[in-house]
Structure formats: C-alpha cells, structure tokens
XYZ file of N, CA and C in Angstrom:
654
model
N 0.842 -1.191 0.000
C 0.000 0.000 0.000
C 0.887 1.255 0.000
N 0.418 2.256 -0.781
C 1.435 3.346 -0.936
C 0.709 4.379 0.173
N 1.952 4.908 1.130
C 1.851 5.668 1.877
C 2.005 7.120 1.158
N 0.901 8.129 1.812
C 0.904 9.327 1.735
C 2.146 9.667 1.869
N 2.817 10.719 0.697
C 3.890 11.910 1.390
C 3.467 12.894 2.431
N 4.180 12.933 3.768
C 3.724 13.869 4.502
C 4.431 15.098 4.060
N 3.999 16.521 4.033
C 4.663 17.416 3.309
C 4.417 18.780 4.814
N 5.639 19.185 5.517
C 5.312 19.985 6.441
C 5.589 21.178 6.602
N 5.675 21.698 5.106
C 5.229 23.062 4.991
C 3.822 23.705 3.655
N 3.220 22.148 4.120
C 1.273 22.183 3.332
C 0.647 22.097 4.761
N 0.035 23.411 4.851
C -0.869 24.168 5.846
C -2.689 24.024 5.294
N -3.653 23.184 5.758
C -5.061 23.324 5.260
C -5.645 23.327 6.299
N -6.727 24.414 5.820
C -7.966 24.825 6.489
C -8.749 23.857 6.459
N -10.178 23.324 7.367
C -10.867 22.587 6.986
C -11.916 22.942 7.790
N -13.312 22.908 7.808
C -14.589 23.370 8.681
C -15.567 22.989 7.976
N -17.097 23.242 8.326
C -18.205 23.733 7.929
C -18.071 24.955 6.990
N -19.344 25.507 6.527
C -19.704 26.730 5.621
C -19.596 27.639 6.729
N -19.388 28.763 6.615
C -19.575 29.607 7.831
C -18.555 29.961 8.537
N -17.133 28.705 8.505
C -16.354 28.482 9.855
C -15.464 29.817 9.741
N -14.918 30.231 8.686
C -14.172 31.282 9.258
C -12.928 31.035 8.432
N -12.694 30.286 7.573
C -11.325 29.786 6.914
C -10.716 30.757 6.175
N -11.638 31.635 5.633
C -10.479 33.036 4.821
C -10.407 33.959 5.386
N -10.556 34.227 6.984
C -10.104 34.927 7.730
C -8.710 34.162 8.561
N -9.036 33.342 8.640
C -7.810 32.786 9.359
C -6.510 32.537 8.314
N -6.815 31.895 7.006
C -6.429 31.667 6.266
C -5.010 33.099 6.052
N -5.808 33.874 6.637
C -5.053 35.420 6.020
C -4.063 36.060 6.937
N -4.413 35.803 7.905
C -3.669 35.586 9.070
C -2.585 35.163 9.196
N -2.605 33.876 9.051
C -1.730 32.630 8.833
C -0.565 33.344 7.517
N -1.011 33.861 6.635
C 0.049 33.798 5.612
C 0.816 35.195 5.774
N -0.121 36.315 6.854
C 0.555 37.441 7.097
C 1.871 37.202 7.828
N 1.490 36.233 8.699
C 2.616 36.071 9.734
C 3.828 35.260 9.374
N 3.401 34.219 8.478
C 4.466 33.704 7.472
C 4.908 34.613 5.788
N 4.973 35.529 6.095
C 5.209 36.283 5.082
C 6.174 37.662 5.820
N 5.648 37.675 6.979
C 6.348 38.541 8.274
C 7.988 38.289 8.348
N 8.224 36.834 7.987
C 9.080 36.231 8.369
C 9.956 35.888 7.156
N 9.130 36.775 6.226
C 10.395 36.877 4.967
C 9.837 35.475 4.094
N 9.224 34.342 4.545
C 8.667 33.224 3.484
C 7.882 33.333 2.871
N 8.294 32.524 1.401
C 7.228 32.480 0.702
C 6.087 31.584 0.617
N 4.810 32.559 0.725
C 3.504 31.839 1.055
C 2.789 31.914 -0.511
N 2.027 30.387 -0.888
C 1.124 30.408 -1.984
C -0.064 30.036 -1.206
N -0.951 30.972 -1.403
C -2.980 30.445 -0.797
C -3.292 30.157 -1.937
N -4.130 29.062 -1.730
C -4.621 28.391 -3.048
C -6.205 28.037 -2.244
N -7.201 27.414 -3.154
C -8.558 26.640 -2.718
C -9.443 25.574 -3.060
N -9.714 24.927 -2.430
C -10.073 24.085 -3.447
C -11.884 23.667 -3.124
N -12.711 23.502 -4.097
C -12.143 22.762 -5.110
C -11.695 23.686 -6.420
N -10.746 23.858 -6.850
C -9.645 25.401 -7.866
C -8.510 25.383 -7.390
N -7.923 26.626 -7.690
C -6.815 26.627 -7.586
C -5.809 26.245 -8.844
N -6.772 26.044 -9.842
C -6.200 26.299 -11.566
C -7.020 26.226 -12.441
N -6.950 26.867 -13.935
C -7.897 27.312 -14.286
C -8.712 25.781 -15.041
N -8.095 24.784 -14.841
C -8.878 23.795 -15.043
C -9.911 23.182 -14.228
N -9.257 23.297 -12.893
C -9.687 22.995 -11.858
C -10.801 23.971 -10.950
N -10.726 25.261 -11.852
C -11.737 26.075 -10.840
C -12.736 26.156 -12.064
N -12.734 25.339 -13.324
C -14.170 25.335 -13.915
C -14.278 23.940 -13.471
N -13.706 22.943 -13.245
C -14.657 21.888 -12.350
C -15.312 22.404 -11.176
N -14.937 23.041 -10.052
C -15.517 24.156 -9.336
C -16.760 24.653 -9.579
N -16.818 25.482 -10.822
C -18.266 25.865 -11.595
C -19.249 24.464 -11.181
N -18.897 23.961 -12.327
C -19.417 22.728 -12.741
C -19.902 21.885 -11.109
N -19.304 22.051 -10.211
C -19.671 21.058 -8.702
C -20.404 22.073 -7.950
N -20.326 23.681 -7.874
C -21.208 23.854 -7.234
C -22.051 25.139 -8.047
N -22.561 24.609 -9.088
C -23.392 25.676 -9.661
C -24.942 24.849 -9.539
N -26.174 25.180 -9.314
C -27.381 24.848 -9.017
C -27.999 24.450 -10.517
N -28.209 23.447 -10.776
C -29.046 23.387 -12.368
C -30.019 22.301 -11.818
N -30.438 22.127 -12.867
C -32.083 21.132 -12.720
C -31.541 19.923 -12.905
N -30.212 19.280 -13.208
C -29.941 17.992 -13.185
C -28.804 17.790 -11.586
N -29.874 16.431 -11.312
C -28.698 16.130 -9.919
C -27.365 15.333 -10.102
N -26.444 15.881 -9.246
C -25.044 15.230 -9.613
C -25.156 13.829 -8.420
N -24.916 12.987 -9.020
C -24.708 11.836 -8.740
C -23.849 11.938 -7.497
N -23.525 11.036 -6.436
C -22.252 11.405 -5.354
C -21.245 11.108 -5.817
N -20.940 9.802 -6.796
C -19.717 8.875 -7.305
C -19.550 10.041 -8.356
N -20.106 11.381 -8.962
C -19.791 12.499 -9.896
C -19.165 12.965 -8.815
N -19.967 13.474 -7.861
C -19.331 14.858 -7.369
C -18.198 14.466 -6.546
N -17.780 13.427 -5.974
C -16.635 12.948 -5.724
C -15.212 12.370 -6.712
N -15.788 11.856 -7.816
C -14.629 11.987 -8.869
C -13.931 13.264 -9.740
N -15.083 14.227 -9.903
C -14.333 15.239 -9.960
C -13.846 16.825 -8.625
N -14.186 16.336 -7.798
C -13.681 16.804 -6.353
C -11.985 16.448 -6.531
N -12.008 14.821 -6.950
C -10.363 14.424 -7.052
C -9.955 14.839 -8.246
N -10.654 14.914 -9.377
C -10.095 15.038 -10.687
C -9.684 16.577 -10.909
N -10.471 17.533 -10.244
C -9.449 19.202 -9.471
C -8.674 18.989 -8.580
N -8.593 18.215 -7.464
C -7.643 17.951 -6.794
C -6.396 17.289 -7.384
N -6.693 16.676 -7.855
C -5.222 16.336 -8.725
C -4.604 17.040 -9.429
N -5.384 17.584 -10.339
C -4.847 18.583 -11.705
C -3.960 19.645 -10.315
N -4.936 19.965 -9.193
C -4.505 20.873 -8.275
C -2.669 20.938 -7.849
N -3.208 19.455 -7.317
C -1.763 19.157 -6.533
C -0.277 18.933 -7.618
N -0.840 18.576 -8.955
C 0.104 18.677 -9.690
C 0.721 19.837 -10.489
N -0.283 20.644 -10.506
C 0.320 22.272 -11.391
C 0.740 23.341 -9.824
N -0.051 23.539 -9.160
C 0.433 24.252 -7.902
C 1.145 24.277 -6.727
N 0.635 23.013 -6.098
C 0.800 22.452 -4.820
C 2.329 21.982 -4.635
N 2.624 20.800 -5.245
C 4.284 20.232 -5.593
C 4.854 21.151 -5.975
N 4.821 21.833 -6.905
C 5.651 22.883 -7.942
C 6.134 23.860 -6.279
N 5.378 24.364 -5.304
C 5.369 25.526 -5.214
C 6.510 24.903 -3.328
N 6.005 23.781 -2.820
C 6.686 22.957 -2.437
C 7.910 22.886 -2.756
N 8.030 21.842 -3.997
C 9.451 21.910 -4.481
C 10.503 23.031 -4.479
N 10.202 24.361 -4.432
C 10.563 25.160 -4.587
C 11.353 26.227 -3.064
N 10.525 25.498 -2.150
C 10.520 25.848 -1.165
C 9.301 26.616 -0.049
N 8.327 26.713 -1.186
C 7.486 27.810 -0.156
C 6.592 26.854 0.526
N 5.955 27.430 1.370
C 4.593 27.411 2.370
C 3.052 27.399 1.403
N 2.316 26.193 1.111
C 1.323 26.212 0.493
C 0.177 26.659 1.382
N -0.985 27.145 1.952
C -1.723 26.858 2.743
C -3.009 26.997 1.831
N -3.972 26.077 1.875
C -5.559 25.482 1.146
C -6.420 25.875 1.901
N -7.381 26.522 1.391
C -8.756 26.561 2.037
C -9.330 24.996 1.616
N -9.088 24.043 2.323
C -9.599 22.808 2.282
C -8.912 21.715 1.223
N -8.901 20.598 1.452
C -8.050 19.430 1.055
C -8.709 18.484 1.285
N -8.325 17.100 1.336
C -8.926 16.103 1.075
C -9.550 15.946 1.992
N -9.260 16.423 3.460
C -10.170 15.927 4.581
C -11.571 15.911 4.295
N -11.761 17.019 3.310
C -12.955 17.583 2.953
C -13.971 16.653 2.480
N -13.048 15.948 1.807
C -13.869 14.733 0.711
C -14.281 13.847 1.911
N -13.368 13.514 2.900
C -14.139 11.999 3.784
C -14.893 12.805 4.600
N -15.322 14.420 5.088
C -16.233 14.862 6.225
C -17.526 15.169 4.544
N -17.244 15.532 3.525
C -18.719 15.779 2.691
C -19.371 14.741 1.910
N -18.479 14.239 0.737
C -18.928 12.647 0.466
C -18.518 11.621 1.336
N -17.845 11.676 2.313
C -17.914 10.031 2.924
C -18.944 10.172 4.169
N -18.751 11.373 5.186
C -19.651 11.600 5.993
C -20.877 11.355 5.413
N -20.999 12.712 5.390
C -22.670 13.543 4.349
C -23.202 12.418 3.304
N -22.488 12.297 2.641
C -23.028 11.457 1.165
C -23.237 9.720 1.425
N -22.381 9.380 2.187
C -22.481 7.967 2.519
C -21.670 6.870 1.545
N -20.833 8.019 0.426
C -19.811 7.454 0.039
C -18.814 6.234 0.919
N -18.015 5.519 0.271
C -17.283 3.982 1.200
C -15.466 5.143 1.060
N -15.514 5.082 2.698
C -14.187 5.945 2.882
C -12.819 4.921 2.089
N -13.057 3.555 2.363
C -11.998 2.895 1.510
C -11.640 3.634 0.173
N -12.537 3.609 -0.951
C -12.461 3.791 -1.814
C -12.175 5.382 -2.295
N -12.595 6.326 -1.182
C -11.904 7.385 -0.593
C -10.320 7.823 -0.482
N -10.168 6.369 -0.005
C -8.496 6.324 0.653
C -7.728 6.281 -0.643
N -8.727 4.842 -1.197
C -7.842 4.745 -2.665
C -7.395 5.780 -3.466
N -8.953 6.906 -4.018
C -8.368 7.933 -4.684
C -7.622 8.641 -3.989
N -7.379 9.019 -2.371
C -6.491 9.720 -2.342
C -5.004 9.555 -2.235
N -4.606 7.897 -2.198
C -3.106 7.478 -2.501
C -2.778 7.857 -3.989
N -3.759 7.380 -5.216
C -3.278 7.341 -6.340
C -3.522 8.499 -7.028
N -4.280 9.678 -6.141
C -4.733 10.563 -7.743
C -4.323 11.507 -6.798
N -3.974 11.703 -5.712
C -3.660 13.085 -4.572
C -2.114 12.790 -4.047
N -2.006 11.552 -3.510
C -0.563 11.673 -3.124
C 0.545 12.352 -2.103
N -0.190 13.326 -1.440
C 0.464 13.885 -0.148
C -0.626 14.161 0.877
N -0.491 14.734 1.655
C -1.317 15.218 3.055
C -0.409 16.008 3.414
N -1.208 16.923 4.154
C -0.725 18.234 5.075
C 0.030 18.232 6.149
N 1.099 18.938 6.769
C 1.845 18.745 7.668
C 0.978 18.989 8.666
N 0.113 19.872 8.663
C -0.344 20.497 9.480
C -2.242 20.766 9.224
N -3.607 20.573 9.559
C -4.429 20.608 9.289
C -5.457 21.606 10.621
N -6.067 22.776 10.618
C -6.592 23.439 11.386
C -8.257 23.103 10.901
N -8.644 22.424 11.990
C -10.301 21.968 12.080
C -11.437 23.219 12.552
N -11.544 24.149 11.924
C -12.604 25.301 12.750
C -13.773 24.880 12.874
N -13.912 24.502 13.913
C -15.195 23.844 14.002
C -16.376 24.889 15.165
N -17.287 24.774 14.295
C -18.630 25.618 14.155
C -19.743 24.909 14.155
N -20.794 25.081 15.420
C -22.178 24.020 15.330
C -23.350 24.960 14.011
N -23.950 24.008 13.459
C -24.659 24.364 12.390
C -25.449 25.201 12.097
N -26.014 25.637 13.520
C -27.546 26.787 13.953
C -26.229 28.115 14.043
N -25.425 28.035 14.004
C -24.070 29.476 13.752
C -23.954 29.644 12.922
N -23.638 28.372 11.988
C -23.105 28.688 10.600
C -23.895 29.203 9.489
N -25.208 28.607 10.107
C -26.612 29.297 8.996
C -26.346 30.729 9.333
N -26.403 31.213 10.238
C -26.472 32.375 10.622
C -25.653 33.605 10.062
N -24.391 32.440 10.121
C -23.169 33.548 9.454
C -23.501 33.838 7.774
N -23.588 32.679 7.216
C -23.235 31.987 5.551
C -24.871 33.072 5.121
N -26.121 33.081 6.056
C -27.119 33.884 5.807
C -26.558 35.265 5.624
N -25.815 36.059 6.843
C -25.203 37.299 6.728
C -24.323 37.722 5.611
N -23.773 36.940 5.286
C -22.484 36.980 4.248
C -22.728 37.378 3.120
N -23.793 35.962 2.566
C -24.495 36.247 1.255
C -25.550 37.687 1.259
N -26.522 38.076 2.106
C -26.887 39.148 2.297
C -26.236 40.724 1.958
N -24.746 40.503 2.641
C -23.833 41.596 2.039
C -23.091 41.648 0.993
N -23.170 40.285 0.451
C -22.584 40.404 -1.045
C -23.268 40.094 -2.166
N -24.617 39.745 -1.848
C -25.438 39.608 -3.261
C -25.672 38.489 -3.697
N -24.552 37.461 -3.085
C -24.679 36.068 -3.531
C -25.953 35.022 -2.900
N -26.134 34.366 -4.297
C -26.951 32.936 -3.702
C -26.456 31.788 -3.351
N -26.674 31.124 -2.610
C -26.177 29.743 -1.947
C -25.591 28.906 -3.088
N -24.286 28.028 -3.093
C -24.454 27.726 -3.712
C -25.161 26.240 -3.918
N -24.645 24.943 -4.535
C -25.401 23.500 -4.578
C -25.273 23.122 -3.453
N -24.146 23.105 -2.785
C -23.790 22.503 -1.356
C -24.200 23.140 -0.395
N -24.400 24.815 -0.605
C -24.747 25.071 0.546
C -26.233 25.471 0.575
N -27.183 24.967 -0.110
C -28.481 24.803 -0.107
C -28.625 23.480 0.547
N -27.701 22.357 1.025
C -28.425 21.494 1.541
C -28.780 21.576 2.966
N -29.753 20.415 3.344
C -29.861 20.815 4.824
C -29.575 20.896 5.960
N -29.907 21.071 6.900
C -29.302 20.923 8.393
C -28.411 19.417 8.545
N -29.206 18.712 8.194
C -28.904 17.176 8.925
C -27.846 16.719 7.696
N -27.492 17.190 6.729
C -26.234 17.486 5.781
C -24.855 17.622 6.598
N -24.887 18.767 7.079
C -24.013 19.925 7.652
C -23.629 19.041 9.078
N -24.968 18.670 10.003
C -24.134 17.742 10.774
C -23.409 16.640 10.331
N -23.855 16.133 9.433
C -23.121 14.878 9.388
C -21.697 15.249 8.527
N -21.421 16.645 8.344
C -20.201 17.073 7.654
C -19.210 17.415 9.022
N -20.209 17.786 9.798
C -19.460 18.373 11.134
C -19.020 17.086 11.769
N -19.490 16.109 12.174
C -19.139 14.967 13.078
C -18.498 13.976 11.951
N -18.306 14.255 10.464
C -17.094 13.609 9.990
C -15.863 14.344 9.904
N -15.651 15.393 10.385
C -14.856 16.656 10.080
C -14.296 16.147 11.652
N -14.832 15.937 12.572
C -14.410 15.263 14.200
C -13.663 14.466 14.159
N -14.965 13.518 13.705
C -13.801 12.190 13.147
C -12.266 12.203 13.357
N -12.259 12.549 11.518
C -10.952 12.690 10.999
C -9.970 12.954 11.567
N -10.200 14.301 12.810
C -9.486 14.654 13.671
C -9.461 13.737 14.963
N -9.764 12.956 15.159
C -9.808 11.998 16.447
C -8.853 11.006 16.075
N -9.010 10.623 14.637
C -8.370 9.867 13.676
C -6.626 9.967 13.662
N -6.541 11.279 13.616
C -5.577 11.517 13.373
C -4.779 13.074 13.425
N -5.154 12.543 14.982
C -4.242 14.068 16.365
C -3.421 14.340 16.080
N -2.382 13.566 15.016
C -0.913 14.453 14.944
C -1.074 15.159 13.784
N -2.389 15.612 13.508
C -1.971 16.821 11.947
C -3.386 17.161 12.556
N -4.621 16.746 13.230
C -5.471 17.753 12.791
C -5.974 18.204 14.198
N -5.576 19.844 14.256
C -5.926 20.716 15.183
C -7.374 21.478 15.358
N -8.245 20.993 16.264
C -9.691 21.259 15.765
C -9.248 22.687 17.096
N -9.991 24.087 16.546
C -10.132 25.716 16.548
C -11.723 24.995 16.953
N -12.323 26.116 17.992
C -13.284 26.407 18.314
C -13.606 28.385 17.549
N -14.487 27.354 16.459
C -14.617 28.825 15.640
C -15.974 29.927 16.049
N -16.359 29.607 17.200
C -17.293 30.640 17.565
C -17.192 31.608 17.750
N -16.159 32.183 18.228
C -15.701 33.693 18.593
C -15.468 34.585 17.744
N -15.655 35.269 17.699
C -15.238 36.314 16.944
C -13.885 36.005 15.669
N -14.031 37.003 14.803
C -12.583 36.186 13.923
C -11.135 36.790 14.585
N -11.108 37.771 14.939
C -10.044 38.006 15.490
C -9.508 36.982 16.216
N -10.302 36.562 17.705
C -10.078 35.115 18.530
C -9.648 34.205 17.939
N -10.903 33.934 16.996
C -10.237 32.696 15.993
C -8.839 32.437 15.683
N -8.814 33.629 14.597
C -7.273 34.236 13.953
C -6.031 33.864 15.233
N -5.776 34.104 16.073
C -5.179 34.272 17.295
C -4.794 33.542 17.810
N -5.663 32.336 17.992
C -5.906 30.954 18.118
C -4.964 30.088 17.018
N -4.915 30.004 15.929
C -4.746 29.777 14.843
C -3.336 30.015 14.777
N -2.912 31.627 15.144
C -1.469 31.650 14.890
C -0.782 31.280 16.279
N -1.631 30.756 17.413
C -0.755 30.433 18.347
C 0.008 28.707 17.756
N -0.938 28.309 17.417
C -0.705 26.551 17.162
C 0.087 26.636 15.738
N 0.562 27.642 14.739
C 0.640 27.650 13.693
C 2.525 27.678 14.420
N 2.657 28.953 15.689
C 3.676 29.361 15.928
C 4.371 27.825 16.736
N 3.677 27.138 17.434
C 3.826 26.055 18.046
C 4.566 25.297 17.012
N 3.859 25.266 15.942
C 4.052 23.857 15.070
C 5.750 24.441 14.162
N 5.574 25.378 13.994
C 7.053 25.792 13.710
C 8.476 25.493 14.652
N 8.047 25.874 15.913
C 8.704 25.603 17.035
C 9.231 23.909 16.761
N 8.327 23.307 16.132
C 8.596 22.124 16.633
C 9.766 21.384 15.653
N 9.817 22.313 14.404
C 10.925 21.810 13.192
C 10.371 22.196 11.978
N 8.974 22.496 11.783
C 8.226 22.188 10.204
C 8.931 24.128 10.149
C-alpha cells in the first residue's frame, strides 16, 4: 500500500460553511510572510484554471442532480490537476502552500454527508492526490451558527447559496461529526479551533498553534 507523502510546509484549512477559513487563512500567511517566506494560498475545489471550472461545474445549481460517485470523482479530478500544477511545484521550490480545504474535505462531505465507502476514498487519495498536510486546522462551528453567518455573508454580497450550501441541516451535521472524526483519527496533523468567537479570537488561536508547530521543526 502506498503511503501518503507527509509534506510539512502544506498548511489546510478545513470546517463547515460559515467556519471562518479566509479569515484565518489570512492571518496565517501574514505572519508567514512577516518572516520573509514564501507563502502560496490556493482553494479548493480550484486553484487552476482547469480545476476552478470543475468548481463551476460542482457547485453551480441546475435542474440535473449530480450523482455522489460524480461529485466525488471530480472533487479528485481538481484535486489532482490541483496538486500537480500548484501544490508540488510551489513545495518543491521551497514555499509554504496553505488550502482553504483538502482532502479531509472529501471523507467529512462525500464520505460523511453522502455515505460514500471511505476505503475507496483512501484509494483515490493514494493514487490521484498523493500527499497530506503537515499540518491541518479543524474550525469547528455548530450548524444553527453557521446558517447564521453563511445567511449574513451572502446578504452583504449579493450572492446565492451555492449547490452545497443549499443542503440541509442534517447534511451539515453529518459534515461536522465527519470533520471530528478525521481529527480523532488523526491528532498528529489535525488541530480542531473552536470557531465561535469572533474572527479576530479565531485568527489568534490559529497563529498560536501555527507558531507552536514551527517551534517544533516544520
């Protein structure tokens, strides 16, 4: 079985809708950028221009439903194109990648939520993804918040929900308690943030464990 590359200067966000990830996200790269390194923010599902019209294509609302075994093959099929034009390249090179979301994403939305088989999960992510994050920050947010926020947001910017985030409550939990999971799973990369507070707190939070994890060699 081929083991993941662990890569420990790939930094990903991971949460609910709502949680707070491009505030922290920004944070995170101020302070590693403070320090003279070079930081690439990337997102997924994008993060190239092939990959952010699969993006379109996964969360735009039309009258035909996407299958789960769709919306999970091309979740990986941007994730790959991802990790191979941006992610490695920018790695190799030396810098600090940090993602608004990565694969965790796939086992807390299709394996949680969808009821997708995490095996087959695992599979695509040895053969078509190929690394994991040194480091993974869990903002975790209960669901009756996150409506609240993702309601405010779109309100001030005009936007409509998009496919994913029109689904329902009992969706979102079961994204939240696979998003736990993962992290129970596997304590030495994923740091679950209590994202209720304010973003500043958040933020704060975020660069304490970010400053920790440097401390430690990455």
């Amino acid at each position: 079985m081929t083991a993941l590359q662990h890569q420990p200067r790939f930094l990903s966000l991971e949460g609910g809708e709502g949680a707070g990830k491009s505030t922290v996200l920004t944070a995170l790269r101020d302070a590693l950028q403070a320090d003279g390194v070079e930081v690439v923010c990337t997102r997924e599902p994008g993060g190239t221009p092939l990959a952010e019209g699969i993006r379109g294509l996964l969360l735009h609302a039309n009258d035909e439903p996407v299958a789960a075994h769709t919306e999970l093959l091309m979740m990986f099929a941007a994730r790959a194109q991802h990790v191979q034009q941006v992610i490695l390249p920018a790695l190799q090179r030396g810098a600090w990648v940090m993602c608004d979301r990565f694969t965790d994403s796939s086992y807390a939305y299709q394996g949680a939520a969808r009821g997708m088989d995490v095996h087959f999960i695992a599979e695509l992510e040895r053969h078509a993804v190929g690394i994991e994050p040194g480091l993974t920050l869990l903002l975790d947010l209960d669901v009756a918040h996150a409506r609240q926020r993702t309601r405010g947001r779109d309100l001030l910017d005009g936007a409509s929900p998009d496919r994913i985030e029109r689904e329902h409550d009992a969706f979102f939990e079961r994204v939240r308690a696979g998003f736990l999971a993962r992290a129970m799973q596997h304590p030495e990369r994923i740091r679950v943030l209590d994202a209720s507070p304010d973003a500043a707190t958040v933020a704060a939070a975020a660069l304490v464990v970010l400053a920790e994890y440097r401390r430690g060699g990455a």
